[in-house]
GROMACS .gro file of C-alpha atoms in nm:
model
  360
    1MET     CA    1   0.000   0.000   0.000
    2GLU     CA    2   0.139   0.339  -0.101
    3LEU     CA    3   0.166   0.608   0.167
    4GLY     CA    4   0.104   0.976   0.116
    5VAL     CA    5   0.055   1.285   0.328
    6PHE     CA    6  -0.207   1.553   0.262
    7ILE     CA    7  -0.002   1.852   0.370
    8PRO     CA    8  -0.170   2.141   0.558
    9ILE     CA    9  -0.182   2.416   0.297
   10GLY     CA   10  -0.478   2.572   0.485
   11ASN     CA   11  -0.496   2.689   0.845
   12ASN     CA   12  -0.557   2.419   1.107
   13GLY     CA   13  -0.534   2.135   0.858
   14TRP     CA   14  -0.847   1.920   0.850
   15LEU     CA   15  -0.988   1.970   1.199
   16ILE     CA   16  -1.273   2.220   1.217
   17SER     CA   17  -1.246   2.273   1.591
   18THR     CA   18  -1.159   2.538   1.851
   19THR     CA   19  -0.987   2.278   2.068
   20SER     CA   20  -0.760   2.120   1.806
   21PRO     CA   21  -0.408   2.252   1.736
   22GLN     CA   22  -0.434   2.600   1.581
   23TYR     CA   23  -0.177   2.704   1.320
   24LYS     CA   24  -0.135   2.900   0.999
   25PRO     CA   25   0.011   2.750   0.681
   26SER     CA   26   0.367   2.833   0.581
   27PHE     CA   27   0.636   2.700   0.352
   28ASP     CA   28   0.857   2.617   0.650
   29LEU     CA   29   0.584   2.410   0.816
   30ASN     CA   30   0.512   2.213   0.501
   31ARG     CA   31   0.883   2.167   0.425
   32GLU     CA   32   0.930   2.012   0.771
   33ILE     CA   33   0.636   1.776   0.718
   34VAL     CA   34   0.746   1.666   0.371
   35ALA     CA   35   1.103   1.619   0.492
   36LYS     CA   36   0.971   1.380   0.756
   37ALA     CA   37   0.760   1.201   0.496
   38GLU     CA   38   1.064   1.156   0.274
   39ARG     CA   39   1.276   1.036   0.566
   40PHE     CA   40   1.013   0.777   0.663
   41GLY     CA   41   0.980   0.644   0.309
   42PHE     CA   42   0.643   0.793   0.214
   43ASP     CA   43   0.564   0.768  -0.156
   44PHE     CA   44   0.401   1.106  -0.214
   45ALA     CA   45   0.282   1.438  -0.070
   46LEU     CA   46  -0.018   1.629  -0.204
   47SER     CA   47  -0.143   1.982  -0.145
   48MET     CA   48  -0.500   2.095  -0.207
   49ILE     CA   49  -0.614   2.433  -0.339
   50LYS     CA   50  -0.871   2.633  -0.143
   51LEU     CA   51  -0.961   2.981  -0.260
   52HIS     CA   52  -1.226   3.087  -0.007
   53GLY     CA   53  -1.248   2.971   0.352
   54PHE     CA   54  -1.554   2.908   0.566
   55GLY     CA   55  -1.535   3.248   0.739
   56GLY     CA   56  -1.715   3.341   1.058
   57PRO     CA   57  -1.557   3.311   1.404
   58SER     CA   58  -1.371   2.996   1.301
   59GLN     CA   59  -1.190   3.149   1.001
   60PHE     CA   60  -1.144   2.788   0.892
   61TRP     CA   61  -0.941   2.772   0.571
   62ASP     CA   62  -0.942   3.151   0.541
   63TYR     CA   63  -0.560   3.127   0.529
   64ASN     CA   64  -0.422   2.927   0.237
   65LEU     CA   65  -0.108   2.900   0.031
   66GLU     CA   66  -0.114   2.833  -0.345
   67SER     CA   67  -0.059   2.473  -0.449
   68PHE     CA   68   0.166   2.484  -0.758
   69THR     CA   69   0.411   2.738  -0.618
   70LEU     CA   70   0.427   2.553  -0.285
   71MET     CA   71   0.508   2.224  -0.456
   72ALA     CA   72   0.768   2.394  -0.678
   73GLY     CA   73   0.942   2.511  -0.362
   74LEU     CA   74   0.920   2.167  -0.205
   75ALA     CA   75   1.052   2.006  -0.524
   76ALA     CA   76   1.373   2.203  -0.482
   77VAL     CA   77   1.434   2.080  -0.126
   78THR     CA   78   1.344   1.710  -0.164
   79GLU     CA   79   1.505   1.426  -0.355
   80ARG     CA   80   1.282   1.119  -0.376
   81ILE     CA   81   0.919   1.176  -0.273
   82ARG     CA   82   0.659   1.238  -0.545
   83LEU     CA   83   0.478   1.572  -0.524
   84PHE     CA   84   0.126   1.655  -0.639
   85ALA     CA   85  -0.023   2.001  -0.678
   86THR     CA   86  -0.397   2.057  -0.713
   87CYS     CA   87  -0.534   2.231  -1.021
   88ALA     CA   88  -0.867   2.413  -0.992
   89VAL     CA   89  -0.959   2.386  -1.358
   90LEU     CA   90  -1.184   2.694  -1.360
   91THR     CA   91  -0.891   2.919  -1.267
   92LEU     CA   92  -0.620   2.818  -1.517
   93PRO     CA   93  -0.623   2.751  -1.893
   94PRO     CA   94  -0.501   2.394  -1.953
   95PRO     CA   95  -0.188   2.500  -2.149
   96ILE     CA   96  -0.075   2.716  -1.856
   97ALA     CA   97  -0.132   2.433  -1.608
   98ALA     CA   98   0.055   2.198  -1.843
   99ARG     CA   99   0.353   2.435  -1.865
  100MET     CA  100   0.360   2.486  -1.489
  101ALA     CA  101   0.365   2.108  -1.449
  102VAL     CA  102   0.656   2.072  -1.692
  103THR     CA  103   0.847   2.336  -1.496
  104ILE     CA  104   0.800   2.153  -1.166
  105ASP     CA  105   0.884   1.826  -1.342
  106SER     CA  106   1.218   1.988  -1.429
  107ILE     CA  107   1.275   2.110  -1.073
  108SER     CA  108   1.186   1.771  -0.925
  109HIS     CA  109   1.356   1.558  -1.192
  110GLY     CA  110   1.037   1.372  -1.281
  111ARG     CA  111   0.860   1.353  -0.944
  112PHE     CA  112   0.555   1.572  -1.015
  113GLY     CA  113   0.185   1.506  -1.073
  114ILE     CA  114  -0.145   1.696  -1.077
  115ASN     CA  115  -0.466   1.652  -0.880
  116ILE     CA  116  -0.761   1.769  -1.092
  117ILE     CA  117  -1.062   1.926  -0.918
  118SER     CA  118  -1.372   2.029  -1.110
  119GLY     CA  119  -1.493   2.292  -0.862
  120TRP     CA  120  -1.785   2.233  -0.623
  121GLN     CA  121  -1.776   2.534  -0.390
  122ARG     CA  122  -1.941   2.812  -0.587
  123ARG     CA  123  -1.818   3.091  -0.355
  124GLU     CA  124  -1.456   3.017  -0.442
  125TYR     CA  125  -1.520   3.121  -0.801
  126THR     CA  126  -1.792   3.387  -0.778
  127GLN     CA  127  -1.551   3.604  -0.575
  128MET     CA  128  -1.330   3.625  -0.887
  129GLY     CA  129  -1.607   3.632  -1.148
  130LEU     CA  130  -1.508   3.285  -1.270
  131TRP     CA  131  -1.816   3.080  -1.187
  132PRO     CA  132  -1.972   2.953  -1.514
  133GLY     CA  133  -2.317   2.901  -1.360
  134ALA     CA  134  -2.521   2.613  -1.223
  135GLU     CA  135  -2.486   2.424  -1.552
  136HIS     CA  136  -2.126   2.353  -1.450
  137TYR     CA  137  -2.245   2.094  -1.198
  138ARG     CA  138  -2.399   1.887  -1.474
  139ARG     CA  139  -2.115   1.921  -1.725
  140ARG     CA  140  -1.804   1.961  -1.513
  141TYR     CA  141  -1.658   1.622  -1.598
  142GLU     CA  142  -1.700   1.689  -1.970
  143TYR     CA  143  -1.508   2.011  -1.906
  144CYS     CA  144  -1.237   1.820  -1.715
  145ALA     CA  145  -1.212   1.558  -1.990
  146GLU     CA  146  -1.126   1.824  -2.247
  147TYR     CA  147  -0.890   1.991  -2.000
  148VAL     CA  148  -0.690   1.674  -1.928
  149THR     CA  149  -0.686   1.575  -2.296
  150ILE     CA  150  -0.519   1.904  -2.388
  151MET     CA  151  -0.259   1.871  -2.114
  152GLN     CA  152  -0.174   1.516  -2.214
  153GLN     CA  153  -0.140   1.614  -2.581
  154LEU     CA  154   0.101   1.891  -2.484
  155TRP     CA  155   0.303   1.662  -2.257
  156GLN     CA  156   0.324   1.388  -2.520
  157ALA     CA  157   0.376   1.587  -2.841
  158GLY     CA  158   0.450   1.944  -2.735
  159ARG     CA  159   0.152   2.078  -2.931
  160SER     CA  160  -0.226   2.058  -2.945
  161ASP     CA  161  -0.492   2.146  -3.202
  162PHE     CA  162  -0.773   2.019  -2.982
  163ARG     CA  163  -1.117   2.150  -3.074
  164GLY     CA  164  -1.392   2.085  -2.825
  165GLU     CA  165  -1.698   2.247  -2.677
  166PHE     CA  166  -1.512   2.423  -2.396
  167PHE     CA  167  -1.162   2.470  -2.541
  168GLN     CA  168  -1.018   2.538  -2.886
  169MET     CA  169  -0.644   2.511  -2.939
  170ASP     CA  170  -0.470   2.660  -3.244
  171ASP     CA  171  -0.126   2.506  -3.284
  172CYS     CA  172  -0.080   2.543  -2.907
  173ARG     CA  173   0.279   2.471  -2.803
  174CYS     CA  174   0.442   2.352  -2.482
  175LEU     CA  175   0.812   2.263  -2.484
  176PRO     CA  176   1.024   2.115  -2.340
  177LEU     CA  177   0.847   1.788  -2.285
  178PRO     CA  178   0.838   1.650  -1.930
  179THR     CA  179   1.116   1.415  -1.830
  180ALA     CA  180   0.871   1.157  -1.690
  181LYS     CA  181   0.503   1.078  -1.707
  182ILE     CA  182   0.299   1.335  -1.514
  183PRO     CA  183   0.032   1.130  -1.336
  184ILE     CA  184  -0.322   1.258  -1.284
  185ILE     CA  185  -0.515   1.222  -0.959
  186CYS     CA  186  -0.886   1.292  -0.919
  187ALA     CA  187  -1.105   1.323  -0.611
  188ALA     CA  188  -1.433   1.218  -0.770
  189GLN     CA  189  -1.663   0.975  -0.592
  190SER     CA  190  -2.001   1.022  -0.762
  191ASP     CA  191  -2.089   0.787  -1.044
  192ALA     CA  192  -2.009   1.048  -1.311
  193GLY     CA  193  -1.687   1.147  -1.137
  194THR     CA  194  -1.576   0.786  -1.093
  195ARG     CA  195  -1.631   0.717  -1.463
  196PHE     CA  196  -1.424   1.025  -1.547
  197ALA     CA  197  -1.142   0.905  -1.320
  198ALA     CA  198  -1.151   0.557  -1.473
  199GLN     CA  199  -1.109   0.710  -1.817
  200TYR     CA  200  -0.850   0.983  -1.753
  201ALA     CA  201  -0.678   0.944  -1.414
  202ASP     CA  202  -0.403   0.728  -1.270
  203TYR     CA  203  -0.539   0.751  -0.915
  204ASN     CA  204  -0.872   0.847  -0.762
  205PHE     CA  205  -0.960   0.939  -0.406
  206CYS     CA  206  -1.239   0.726  -0.263
  207GLY     CA  207  -1.427   0.835   0.046
  208SER     CA  208  -1.337   0.715   0.393
  209GLY     CA  209  -1.580   0.758   0.678
  210GLY     CA  210  -1.681   0.686   1.033
  211ILE     CA  211  -1.464   0.643   1.339
  212ASN     CA  212  -1.237   0.337   1.334
  213GLN     CA  213  -1.417   0.190   1.033
  214PRO     CA  214  -1.134   0.140   0.781
  215THR     CA  215  -1.332  -0.093   0.555
  216LEU     CA  216  -1.621   0.154   0.515
  217VAL     CA  217  -1.447   0.261   0.192
  218GLY     CA  218  -1.539  -0.071   0.030
  219PRO     CA  219  -1.845   0.038  -0.175
  220SER     CA  220  -1.675   0.354  -0.306
  221VAL     CA  221  -1.364   0.158  -0.405
  222ALA     CA  222  -1.578  -0.114  -0.565
  223ARG     CA  223  -1.742   0.149  -0.782
  224LEU     CA  224  -1.398   0.256  -0.908
  225VAL     CA  225  -1.288  -0.105  -0.965
  226GLN     CA  226  -1.598  -0.166  -1.178
  227ALA     CA  227  -1.546   0.154  -1.376
  228THR     CA  228  -1.183   0.071  -1.453
  229ALA     CA  229  -1.282  -0.278  -1.562
  230GLU     CA  230  -1.509  -0.116  -1.817
  231THR     CA  231  -1.242   0.125  -1.946
  232GLY     CA  232  -0.958  -0.128  -1.933
  233ARG     CA  233  -0.731   0.126  -1.763
  234ASP     CA  234  -0.536   0.116  -1.439
  235CYS     CA  235  -0.666   0.373  -1.191
  236GLY     CA  236  -0.583   0.297  -0.829
  237ALA     CA  237  -0.792   0.396  -0.530
  238LEU     CA  238  -0.635   0.630  -0.274
  239ILE     CA  239  -0.804   0.670   0.064
  240LEU     CA  240  -0.799   0.994   0.263
  241GLN     CA  241  -0.770   0.908   0.633
  242MET     CA  242  -0.708   1.109   0.950
  243ILE     CA  243  -0.488   0.960   1.224
  244ILE     CA  244  -0.531   1.045   1.594
  245ALA     CA  245  -0.279   0.829   1.782
  246ASP     CA  246  -0.132   0.804   2.130
  247GLU     CA  247   0.028   0.548   2.362
  248THR     CA  248  -0.308   0.387   2.447
  249ASP     CA  249  -0.651   0.365   2.290
  250ALA     CA  250  -0.797   0.557   2.583
  251ALA     CA  251  -0.548   0.844   2.553
  252ALA     CA  252  -0.610   0.877   2.178
  253MET     CA  253  -0.988   0.868   2.223
  254ALA     CA  254  -0.971   1.135   2.495
  255LYS     CA  255  -0.782   1.357   2.254
  256TRP     CA  256  -1.040   1.299   1.979
  257GLU     CA  257  -1.332   1.368   2.214
  258HIS     CA  258  -1.163   1.692   2.317
  259TYR     CA  259  -1.145   1.798   1.951
  260GLN     CA  260  -1.507   1.701   1.895
  261ALA     CA  261  -1.617   1.915   2.190
  262GLY     CA  262  -1.479   2.219   2.009
  263THR     CA  263  -1.647   2.153   1.673
  264TYR     CA  264  -1.715   2.471   1.472
  265HIS     CA  265  -2.077   2.395   1.389
  266GLU     CA  266  -2.126   2.722   1.199
  267ALA     CA  267  -1.837   2.632   0.969
  268LEU     CA  268  -1.989   2.291   0.901
  269ALA     CA  269  -2.323   2.456   0.824
  270TRP     CA  270  -2.159   2.700   0.582
  271ARG     CA  271  -1.976   2.415   0.407
  272ASP     CA  272  -2.290   2.208   0.376
  273ALA     CA  273  -2.493   2.502   0.243
  274GLN     CA  274  -2.233   2.548  -0.032
  275ALA     CA  275  -2.245   2.177  -0.114
  276GLU     CA  276  -2.623   2.190  -0.151
  277ASP     CA  277  -2.578   2.399  -0.468
  278ASP     CA  278  -2.495   2.075  -0.646
  279PRO     CA  279  -2.827   1.921  -0.756
  280SER     CA  280  -2.688   1.567  -0.768
  281ARG     CA  281  -2.823   1.321  -0.513
  282ASP     CA  282  -2.574   1.048  -0.590
  283PRO     CA  283  -2.480   0.903  -0.248
  284TYR     CA  284  -2.117   1.011  -0.304
  285SER     CA  285  -2.188   1.358  -0.446
  286GLN     CA  286  -2.086   1.668  -0.247
  287PRO     CA  287  -2.430   1.720  -0.085
  288MET     CA  288  -2.466   1.355   0.015
  289LYS     CA  289  -2.130   1.185   0.070
  290ARG     CA  290  -2.065   1.303   0.428
  291LYS     CA  291  -2.404   1.161   0.531
  292THR     CA  292  -2.334   0.842   0.336
  293LEU     CA  293  -2.001   0.801   0.514
  294GLY     CA  294  -2.123   0.902   0.858
  295ILE     CA  295  -1.903   1.209   0.898
  296ASP     CA  296  -2.151   1.494   0.844
  297LYS     CA  297  -2.141   1.597   1.213
  298LEU     CA  298  -1.771   1.540   1.268
  299PRO     CA  299  -1.517   1.826   1.274
  300THR     CA  300  -1.349   1.693   0.960
  301ASN     CA  301  -1.429   1.575   0.607
  302GLN     CA  302  -1.283   1.225   0.627
  303GLY     CA  303  -1.283   0.904   0.824
  304VAL     CA  304  -1.079   0.903   1.145
  305LEU     CA  305  -0.865   0.625   1.291
  306VAL     CA  306  -0.831   0.681   1.666
  307GLY     CA  307  -0.621   0.456   1.886
  308SER     CA  308  -0.288   0.337   2.012
  309TYR     CA  309  -0.001   0.304   1.768
  310ALA     CA  310  -0.068  -0.070   1.744
  311SER     CA  311  -0.440  -0.018   1.692
  312VAL     CA  312  -0.385   0.235   1.415
  313ALA     CA  313  -0.136   0.003   1.242
  314ARG     CA  314  -0.389  -0.281   1.261
  315MET     CA  315  -0.667  -0.067   1.112
  316LEU     CA  316  -0.441   0.047   0.829
  317GLU     CA  317  -0.368  -0.320   0.757
  318GLU     CA  318  -0.744  -0.376   0.730
  319LEU     CA  319  -0.769  -0.083   0.489
  320ALA     CA  320  -0.483  -0.218   0.276
  321ALA     CA  321  -0.672  -0.547   0.239
  322VAL     CA  322  -0.979  -0.384   0.080
  323PRO     CA  323  -0.983  -0.497  -0.287
  324GLY     CA  324  -0.880  -0.212  -0.514
  325VAL     CA  325  -0.708   0.006  -0.253
  326ARG     CA  326  -0.376   0.129  -0.392
  327GLY     CA  327  -0.274   0.363  -0.114
  328VAL     CA  328  -0.369   0.590   0.173
  329MET     CA  329  -0.318   0.965   0.213
  330LEU     CA  330  -0.287   1.067   0.576
  331THR     CA  331  -0.376   1.374   0.777
  332PHE     CA  332  -0.303   1.437   1.144
  333ASP     CA  333  -0.427   1.656   1.427
  334ASP     CA  334  -0.077   1.797   1.473
  335PHE     CA  335   0.121   1.722   1.157
  336VAL     CA  336   0.473   1.763   1.294
  337ILE     CA  337   0.411   1.543   1.599
  338GLY     CA  338   0.180   1.310   1.407
  339MET     CA  339   0.431   1.242   1.132
  340GLU     CA  340   0.700   1.161   1.388
  341GLN     CA  341   0.465   0.927   1.575
  342PHE     CA  342   0.363   0.759   1.254
  343GLY     CA  343   0.715   0.711   1.123
  344THR     CA  344   0.867   0.582   1.446
  345ARG     CA  345   0.579   0.404   1.621
  346ILE     CA  346   0.315   0.301   1.364
  347LEU     CA  347   0.500   0.239   1.039
  348PRO     CA  348   0.732  -0.030   1.183
  349LEU     CA  349   0.421  -0.232   1.276
  350MET     CA  350   0.266  -0.226   0.927
  351LYS     CA  351   0.321  -0.555   0.746
  352CYS     CA  352   0.183  -0.408   0.423
  353ARG     CA  353   0.492  -0.183   0.412
  354SER     CA  354   0.752  -0.436   0.531
  355GLU     CA  355   0.850  -0.554   0.181
  356LEU     CA  356   0.913  -0.194   0.075
  357ARG     CA  357   1.126  -0.131   0.383
  358ARG     CA  358   1.339  -0.437   0.309
  359ALA     CA  359   1.384  -0.328  -0.051
  360ALA     CA  360   1.489   0.021   0.061
   0.00000   0.00000   0.00000
């Protein structure tokens, strides 16, 4: 099972709570986290893009760095770990994103990839006059398909004459070519999004949920496995998972309950109101997936593994055994401490990583 870290490009990471560790994003913080990930043999690090926070007293995600420039900086100070930036397709023409990717490929010597997001939070784009209207919800994966096609043509041939409904290229050029394949990640879990990922992506994030329920991802992963069987392509499932660990199960659970007590309910309400703009009622669409996965009232957007170091290692082994799971991308309550705990106390207990450790 591949290991990745979802680095905290936004303030306070992925805990929407007054009682969780409070911090602002910075290059230095993320460099320290990625350096630990590289030292512990992680396979990749990924940064999201968030353009408008949840506001109010919480100010959750009101402070954010920019993904491509952050990963360019991290590419220059790392040697082995793969790095993924997130591309909000409504903000960048595909040839510009393709050229930025080639530049970071050069900095990293072939260790760069892109996470494609179609755009679900309307407020992020209306603030800049970039929101194309409610029709985007219905056609966003058609838009993304054209977007990725253009990038791949430029990476493979250095030029594109693509003519589609959303984009028209006229002898568009992008040289030099990348030194290695630039993989594409998606975070689509609805039926339409999963079919898009199976056709165009190398990895897709499938939804985790609940507390200490690592196999709850099974139905979402199974949907991706079926879609890739139909396309005949290889698109692996990556699972986003938060880790709250301590010496004992009781100590870890006490920490988690403390974070829950400080939940920013107004921030959750603002997030959910934005998600309701999407008319889809697919169980894994933005308006529905948190309810489907049992995390709609939690101070986070992902499943949480809470326990002792041994318990967390055991639950990650269960996750690795789910058919179709290719890897896991981790978040932590405190990333600096959490990464150190994971690398020194949890990772040595994970049998699904033992072969890789011996090879290294």
